[in-house]
Coordinates of C-alpha atoms (C1' of nucleotides) in Angstrom, one line a residue:
Chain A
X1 CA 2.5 -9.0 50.7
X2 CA 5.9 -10.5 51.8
X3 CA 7.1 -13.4 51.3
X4 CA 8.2 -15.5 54.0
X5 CA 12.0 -16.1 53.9
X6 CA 13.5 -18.4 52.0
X7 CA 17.0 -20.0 52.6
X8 CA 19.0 -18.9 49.6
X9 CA 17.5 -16.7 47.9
X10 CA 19.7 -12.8 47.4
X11 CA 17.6 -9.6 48.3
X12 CA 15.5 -8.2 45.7
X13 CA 17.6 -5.2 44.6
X14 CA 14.8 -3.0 43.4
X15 CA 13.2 -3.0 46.7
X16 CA 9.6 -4.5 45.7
X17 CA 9.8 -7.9 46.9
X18 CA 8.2 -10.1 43.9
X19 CA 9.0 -13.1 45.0
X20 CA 12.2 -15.6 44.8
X21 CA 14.4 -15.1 42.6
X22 CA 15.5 -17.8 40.1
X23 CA 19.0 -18.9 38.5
X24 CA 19.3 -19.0 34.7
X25 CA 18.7 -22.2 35.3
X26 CA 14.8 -22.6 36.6
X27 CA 14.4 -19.2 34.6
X28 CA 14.9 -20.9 31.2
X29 CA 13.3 -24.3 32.4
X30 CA 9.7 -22.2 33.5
X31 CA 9.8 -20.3 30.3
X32 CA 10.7 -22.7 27.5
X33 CA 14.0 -20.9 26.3
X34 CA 17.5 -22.1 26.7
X35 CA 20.1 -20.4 29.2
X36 CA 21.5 -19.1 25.8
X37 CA 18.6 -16.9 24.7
X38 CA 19.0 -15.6 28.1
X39 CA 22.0 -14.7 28.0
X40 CA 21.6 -13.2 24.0
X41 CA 18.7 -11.2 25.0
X42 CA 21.0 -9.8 27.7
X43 CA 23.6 -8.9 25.9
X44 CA 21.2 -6.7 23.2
X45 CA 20.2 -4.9 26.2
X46 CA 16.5 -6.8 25.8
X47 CA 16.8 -7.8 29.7
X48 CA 18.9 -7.2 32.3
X49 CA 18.3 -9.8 34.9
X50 CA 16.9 -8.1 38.2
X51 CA 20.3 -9.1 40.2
X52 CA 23.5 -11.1 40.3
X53 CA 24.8 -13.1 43.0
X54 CA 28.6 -12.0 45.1
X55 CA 29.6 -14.8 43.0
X56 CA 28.0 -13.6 39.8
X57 CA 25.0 -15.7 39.0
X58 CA 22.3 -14.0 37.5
X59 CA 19.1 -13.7 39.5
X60 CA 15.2 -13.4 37.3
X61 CA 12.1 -11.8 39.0
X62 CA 8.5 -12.6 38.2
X63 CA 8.7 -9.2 36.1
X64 CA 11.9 -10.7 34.1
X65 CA 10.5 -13.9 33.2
X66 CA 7.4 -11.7 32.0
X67 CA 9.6 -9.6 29.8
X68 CA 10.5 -13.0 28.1
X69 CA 7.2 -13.7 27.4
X70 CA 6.5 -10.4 25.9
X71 CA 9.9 -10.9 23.8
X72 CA 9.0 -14.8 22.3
X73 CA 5.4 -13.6 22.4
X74 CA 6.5 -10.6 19.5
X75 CA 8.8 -12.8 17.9
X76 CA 6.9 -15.9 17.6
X77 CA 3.4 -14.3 16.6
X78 CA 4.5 -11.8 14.9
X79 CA 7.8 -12.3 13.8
X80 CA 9.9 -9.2 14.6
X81 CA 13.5 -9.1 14.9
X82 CA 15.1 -8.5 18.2
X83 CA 16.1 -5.0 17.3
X84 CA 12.0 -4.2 16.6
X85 CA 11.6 -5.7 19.5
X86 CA 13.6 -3.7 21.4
X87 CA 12.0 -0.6 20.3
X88 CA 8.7 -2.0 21.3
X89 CA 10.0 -3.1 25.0
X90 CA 11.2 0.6 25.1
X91 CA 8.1 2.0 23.8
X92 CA 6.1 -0.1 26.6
X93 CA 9.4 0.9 29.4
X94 CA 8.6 4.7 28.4
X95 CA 5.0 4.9 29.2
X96 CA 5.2 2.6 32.7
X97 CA 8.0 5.6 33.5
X98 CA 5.2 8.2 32.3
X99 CA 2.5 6.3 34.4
X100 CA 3.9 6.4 37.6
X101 CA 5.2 9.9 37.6
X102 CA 1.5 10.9 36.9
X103 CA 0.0 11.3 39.7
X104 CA 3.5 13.4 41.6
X105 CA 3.8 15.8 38.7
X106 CA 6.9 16.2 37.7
X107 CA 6.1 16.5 34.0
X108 CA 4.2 19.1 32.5
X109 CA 1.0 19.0 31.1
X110 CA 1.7 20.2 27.6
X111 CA 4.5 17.6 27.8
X112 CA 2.2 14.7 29.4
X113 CA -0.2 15.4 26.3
X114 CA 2.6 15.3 23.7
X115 CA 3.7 12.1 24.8
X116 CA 0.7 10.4 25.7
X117 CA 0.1 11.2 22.0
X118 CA 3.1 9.7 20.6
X119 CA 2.6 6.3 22.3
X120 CA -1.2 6.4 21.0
X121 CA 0.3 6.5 17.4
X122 CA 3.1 3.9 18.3
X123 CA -0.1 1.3 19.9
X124 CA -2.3 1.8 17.0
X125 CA 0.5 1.6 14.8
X126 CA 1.3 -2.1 16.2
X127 CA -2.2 -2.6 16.2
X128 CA -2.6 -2.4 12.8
X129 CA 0.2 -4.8 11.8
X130 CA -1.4 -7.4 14.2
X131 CA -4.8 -6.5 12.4
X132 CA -2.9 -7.1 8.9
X133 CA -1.9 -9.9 9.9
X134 CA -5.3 -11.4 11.4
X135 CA -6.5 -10.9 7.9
X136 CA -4.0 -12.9 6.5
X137 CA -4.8 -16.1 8.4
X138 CA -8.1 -15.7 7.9
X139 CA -7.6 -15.7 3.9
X140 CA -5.4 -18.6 4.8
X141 CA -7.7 -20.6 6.5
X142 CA -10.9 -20.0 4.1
X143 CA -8.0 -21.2 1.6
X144 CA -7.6 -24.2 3.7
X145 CA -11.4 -24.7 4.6
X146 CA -12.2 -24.8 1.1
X147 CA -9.2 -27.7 0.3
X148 CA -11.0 -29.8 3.1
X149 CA -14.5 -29.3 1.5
X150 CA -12.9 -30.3 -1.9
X151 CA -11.2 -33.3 0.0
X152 CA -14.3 -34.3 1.8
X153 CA -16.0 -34.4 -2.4
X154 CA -13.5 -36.6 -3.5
X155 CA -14.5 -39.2 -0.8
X156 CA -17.7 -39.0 -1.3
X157 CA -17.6 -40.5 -5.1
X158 CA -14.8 -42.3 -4.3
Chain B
X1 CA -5.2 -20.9 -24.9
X2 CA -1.9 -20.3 -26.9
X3 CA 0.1 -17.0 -26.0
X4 CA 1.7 -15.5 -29.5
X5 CA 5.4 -16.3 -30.6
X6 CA 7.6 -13.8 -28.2
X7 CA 11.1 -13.4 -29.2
X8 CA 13.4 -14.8 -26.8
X9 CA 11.3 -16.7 -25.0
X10 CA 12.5 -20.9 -24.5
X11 CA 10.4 -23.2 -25.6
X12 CA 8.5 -24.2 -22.2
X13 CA 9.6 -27.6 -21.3
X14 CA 6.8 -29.3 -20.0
X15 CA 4.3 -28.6 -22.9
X16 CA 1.8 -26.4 -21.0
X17 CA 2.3 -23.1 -22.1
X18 CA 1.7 -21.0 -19.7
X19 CA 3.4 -17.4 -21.1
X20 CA 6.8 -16.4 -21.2
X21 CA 9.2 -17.9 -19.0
X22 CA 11.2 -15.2 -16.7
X23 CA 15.1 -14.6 -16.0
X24 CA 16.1 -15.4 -12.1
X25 CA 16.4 -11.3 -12.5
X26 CA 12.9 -10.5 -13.5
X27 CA 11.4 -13.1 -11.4
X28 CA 13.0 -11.6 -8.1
X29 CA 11.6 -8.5 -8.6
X30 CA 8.0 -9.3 -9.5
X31 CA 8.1 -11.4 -6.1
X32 CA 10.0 -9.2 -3.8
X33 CA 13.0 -12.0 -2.7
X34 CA 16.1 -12.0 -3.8
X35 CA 17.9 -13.9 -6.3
X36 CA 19.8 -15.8 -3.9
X37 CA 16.6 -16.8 -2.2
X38 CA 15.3 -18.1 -4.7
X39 CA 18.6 -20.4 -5.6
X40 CA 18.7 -21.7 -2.5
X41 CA 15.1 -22.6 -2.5
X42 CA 16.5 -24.7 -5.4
X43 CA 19.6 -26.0 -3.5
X44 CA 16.9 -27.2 -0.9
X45 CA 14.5 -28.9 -3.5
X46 CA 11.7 -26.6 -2.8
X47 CA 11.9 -25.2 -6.4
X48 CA 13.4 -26.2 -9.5
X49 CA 12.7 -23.6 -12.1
X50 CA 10.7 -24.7 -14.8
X51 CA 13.5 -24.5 -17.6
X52 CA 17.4 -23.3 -18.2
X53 CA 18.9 -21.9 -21.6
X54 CA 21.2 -23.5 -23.4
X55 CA 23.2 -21.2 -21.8
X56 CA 22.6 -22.4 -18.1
X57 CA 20.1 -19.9 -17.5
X58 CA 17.3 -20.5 -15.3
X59 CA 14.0 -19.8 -16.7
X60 CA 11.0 -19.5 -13.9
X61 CA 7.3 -20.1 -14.8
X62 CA 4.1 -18.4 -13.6
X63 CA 3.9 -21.9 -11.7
X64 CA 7.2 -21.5 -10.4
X65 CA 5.9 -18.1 -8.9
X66 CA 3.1 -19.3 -7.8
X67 CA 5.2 -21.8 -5.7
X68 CA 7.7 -19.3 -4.3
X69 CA 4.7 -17.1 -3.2
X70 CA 3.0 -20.3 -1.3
X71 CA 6.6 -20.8 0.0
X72 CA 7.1 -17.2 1.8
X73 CA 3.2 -17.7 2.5
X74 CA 4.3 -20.4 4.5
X75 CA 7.2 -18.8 6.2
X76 CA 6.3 -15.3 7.3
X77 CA 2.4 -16.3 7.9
X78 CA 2.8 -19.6 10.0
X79 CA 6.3 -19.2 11.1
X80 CA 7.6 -22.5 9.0
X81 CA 10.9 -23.3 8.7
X82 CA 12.1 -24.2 5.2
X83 CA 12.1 -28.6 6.1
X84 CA 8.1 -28.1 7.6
X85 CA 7.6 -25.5 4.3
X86 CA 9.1 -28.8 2.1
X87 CA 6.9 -31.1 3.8
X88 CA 3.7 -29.1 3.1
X89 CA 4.1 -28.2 -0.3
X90 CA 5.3 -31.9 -1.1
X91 CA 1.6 -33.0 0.4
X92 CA 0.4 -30.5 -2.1
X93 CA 2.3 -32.2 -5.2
X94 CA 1.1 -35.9 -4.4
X95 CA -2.6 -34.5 -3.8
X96 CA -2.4 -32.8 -7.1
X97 CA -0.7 -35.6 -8.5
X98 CA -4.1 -37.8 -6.9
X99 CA -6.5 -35.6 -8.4
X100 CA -5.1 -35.8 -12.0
X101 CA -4.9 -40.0 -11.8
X102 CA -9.0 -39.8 -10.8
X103 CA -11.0 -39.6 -14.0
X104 CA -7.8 -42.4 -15.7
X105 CA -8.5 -45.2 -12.9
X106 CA -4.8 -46.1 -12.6
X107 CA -4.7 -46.0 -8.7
X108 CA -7.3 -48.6 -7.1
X109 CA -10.2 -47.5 -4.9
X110 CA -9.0 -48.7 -1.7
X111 CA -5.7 -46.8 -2.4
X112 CA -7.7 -43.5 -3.1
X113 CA -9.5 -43.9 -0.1
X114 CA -6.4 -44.5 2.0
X115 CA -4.3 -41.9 0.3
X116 CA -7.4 -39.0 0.6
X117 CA -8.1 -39.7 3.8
X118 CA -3.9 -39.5 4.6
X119 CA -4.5 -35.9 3.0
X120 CA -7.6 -34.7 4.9
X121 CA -5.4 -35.3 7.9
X122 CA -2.8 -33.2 7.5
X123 CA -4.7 -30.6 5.9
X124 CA -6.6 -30.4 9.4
X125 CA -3.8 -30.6 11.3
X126 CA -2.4 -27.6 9.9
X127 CA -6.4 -25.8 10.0
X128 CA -5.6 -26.4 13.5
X129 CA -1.9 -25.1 13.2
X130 CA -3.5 -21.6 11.7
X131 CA -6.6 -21.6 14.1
X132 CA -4.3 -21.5 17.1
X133 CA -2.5 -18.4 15.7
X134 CA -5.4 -16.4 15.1
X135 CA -6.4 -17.4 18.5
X136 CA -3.3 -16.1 19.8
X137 CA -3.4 -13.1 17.6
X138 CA -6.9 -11.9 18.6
X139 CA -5.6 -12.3 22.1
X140 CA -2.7 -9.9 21.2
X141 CA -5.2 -7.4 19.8
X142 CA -7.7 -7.3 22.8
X143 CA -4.6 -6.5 25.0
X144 CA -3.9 -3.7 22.8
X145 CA -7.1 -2.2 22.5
X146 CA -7.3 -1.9 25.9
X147 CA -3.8 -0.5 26.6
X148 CA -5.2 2.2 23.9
X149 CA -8.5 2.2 25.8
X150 CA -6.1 3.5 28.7
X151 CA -3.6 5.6 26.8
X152 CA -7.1 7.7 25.9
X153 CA -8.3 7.9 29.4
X154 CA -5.2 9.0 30.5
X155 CA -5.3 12.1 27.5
X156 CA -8.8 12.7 28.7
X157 CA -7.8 13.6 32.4
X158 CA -4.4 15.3 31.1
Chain C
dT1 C1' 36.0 -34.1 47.8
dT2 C1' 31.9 -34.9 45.0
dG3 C1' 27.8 -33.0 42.4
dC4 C1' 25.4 -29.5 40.6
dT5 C1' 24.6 -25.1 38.6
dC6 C1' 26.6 -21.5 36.5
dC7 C1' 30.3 -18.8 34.1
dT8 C1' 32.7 -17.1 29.6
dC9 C1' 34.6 -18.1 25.1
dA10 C1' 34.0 -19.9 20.6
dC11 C1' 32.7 -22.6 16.7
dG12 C1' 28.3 -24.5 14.2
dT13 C1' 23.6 -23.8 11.9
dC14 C1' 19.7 -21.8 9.3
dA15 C1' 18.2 -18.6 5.8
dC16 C1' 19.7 -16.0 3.5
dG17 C1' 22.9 -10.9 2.3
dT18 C1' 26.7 -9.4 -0.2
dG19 C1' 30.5 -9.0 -2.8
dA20 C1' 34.3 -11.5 -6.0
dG21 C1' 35.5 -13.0 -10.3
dG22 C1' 33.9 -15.0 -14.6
dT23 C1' 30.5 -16.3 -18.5
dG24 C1' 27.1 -15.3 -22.4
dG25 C1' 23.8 -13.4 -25.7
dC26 C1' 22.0 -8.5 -28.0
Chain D
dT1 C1' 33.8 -4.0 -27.8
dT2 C1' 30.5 -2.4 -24.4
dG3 C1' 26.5 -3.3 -21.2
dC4 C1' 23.7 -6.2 -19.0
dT5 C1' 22.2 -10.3 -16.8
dC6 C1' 23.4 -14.3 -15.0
dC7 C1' 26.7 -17.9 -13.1
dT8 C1' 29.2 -20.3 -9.1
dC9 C1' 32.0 -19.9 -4.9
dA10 C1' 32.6 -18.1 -0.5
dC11 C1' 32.6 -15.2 3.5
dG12 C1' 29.3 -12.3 6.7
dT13 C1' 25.0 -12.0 9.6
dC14 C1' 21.1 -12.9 12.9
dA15 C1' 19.4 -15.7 16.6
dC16 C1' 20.6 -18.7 18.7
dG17 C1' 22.6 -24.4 19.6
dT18 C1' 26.2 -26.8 21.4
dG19 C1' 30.1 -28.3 23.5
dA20 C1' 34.9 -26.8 26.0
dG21 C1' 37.0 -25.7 30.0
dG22 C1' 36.8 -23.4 34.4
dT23 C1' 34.4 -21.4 38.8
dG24 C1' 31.5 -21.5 43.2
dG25 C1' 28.4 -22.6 46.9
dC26 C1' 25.8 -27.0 49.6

DNA sequence: TTGCTCCTCACGTCACGTGAGGTGGC
DNA sequence: TTGCTCCTCACGTCACGTGAGGTGGC
């Protein structure tokens, strides 16, 4: 599917046309981020925005705002720093590489297993800190369930 | 229940005696902060310790513990800030405070009414507040089972 | 030319981390 | 006196917030 032609928007650099492309600008405004956490994540090497204008304006895809998610999704939820972060993004870069060169094989099948197997450990890994900290909550809100019911007591004779 | 006489031990100020008060040292350790954490919980107002030495020591309480633990509770689980973190555990206070003035009928009915039913509020809101986070976090996990779902299909057709 | 968006410094903030230099009780 | 713990500044760090002053395309 392409997109019909819009008046001032730059080509989309890596070839697959995802749609316009939006200054820092709209970019921040859609996501719920300032221009400065933008321009921070950038500068860790979190996300590179898809192009840059002749004049030097940076230019976000569909696929960049989605890595922002992904990066305010880890923080927020489960409050990683931006280096962890990073290593996650990396982890989840590595395997797209390792998925699209599956089906031309250019890597070898020992090697294919070796890393599919790494990545497994490094998902169920994460998995188990999100499952950690499910159980947390839950203790947290049985904690908090049981305050209301005590609440609730207290009105009742009141 | 009356703990026996342990040298060097301060007397504990506000008459419950609830075991040996700890140095800022020993008190860091058992909770896994730092000193400097927990002085500038203090600097903040979220935590006085319970006592000081004659020398200017500070001396913490199992209370005190208790509180710091509720505190980083607050902040890693929920994502608080320290002002949201002060705001929760001073509801906590006045509803303790509350339940210790019901059997001596100092505060009027009406009041208790008002005052429980202020209470029950914000304990719900922040039921909600912890609802939506599992939510989110059960979301978080489906996508990675399924991402392991594919990691496996992908080692089965390797 | 006027607006508007965007650019790069650069200092401020929050929640501490990390020494620097000094005090106090066995 | 020697260790040890603790004290109060005070500067550094992380993840940005917030202007300051300048550039660039309709």
């Amino acid at each position: 599917v392409t997109s019909p032609a819009a008046a001032n928007v730059a080509p989309d650099a890596n070839g697959t046309d995802s749609g316009p492309l939006l200054g820092i600008g709209a970019a921040a405004a859609r996501l719920g981020v300032s221009e400065r956490a933008l321009r921070y994540y950038q500068q860790l090497g979190l996300l590179t925005p898809s192009g840059r204008t002749p004049g030097g304006l940076r230019r976000y895809s569909a696929g960049d705002l989605a890595r922002v998610e992904r990066i305010r999704e880890l923080q927020t939820l489960l409050g990683f720093n931006l280096d962890e972060i990073k290593g996650v993004l990396d982890t989840e870069d590595r395997l797209a590489v390792l998925r699209e060169e599956y089906q031309s094989s250019r890597t070898g099948d020992a090697r294919r297993r070796e890393l599919l197997g790494e990545f497994l450990a490094l998902r169920e890994q994460l998995r188990e800190t999100v499952q950690a900290k499910i159980d947390r909550l839950l203790g947290f809100r049985a904690d908090l369930d049981a305050s209301i019911e005590r609440i609730h007591d207290l009105l009742r004779d009141a």
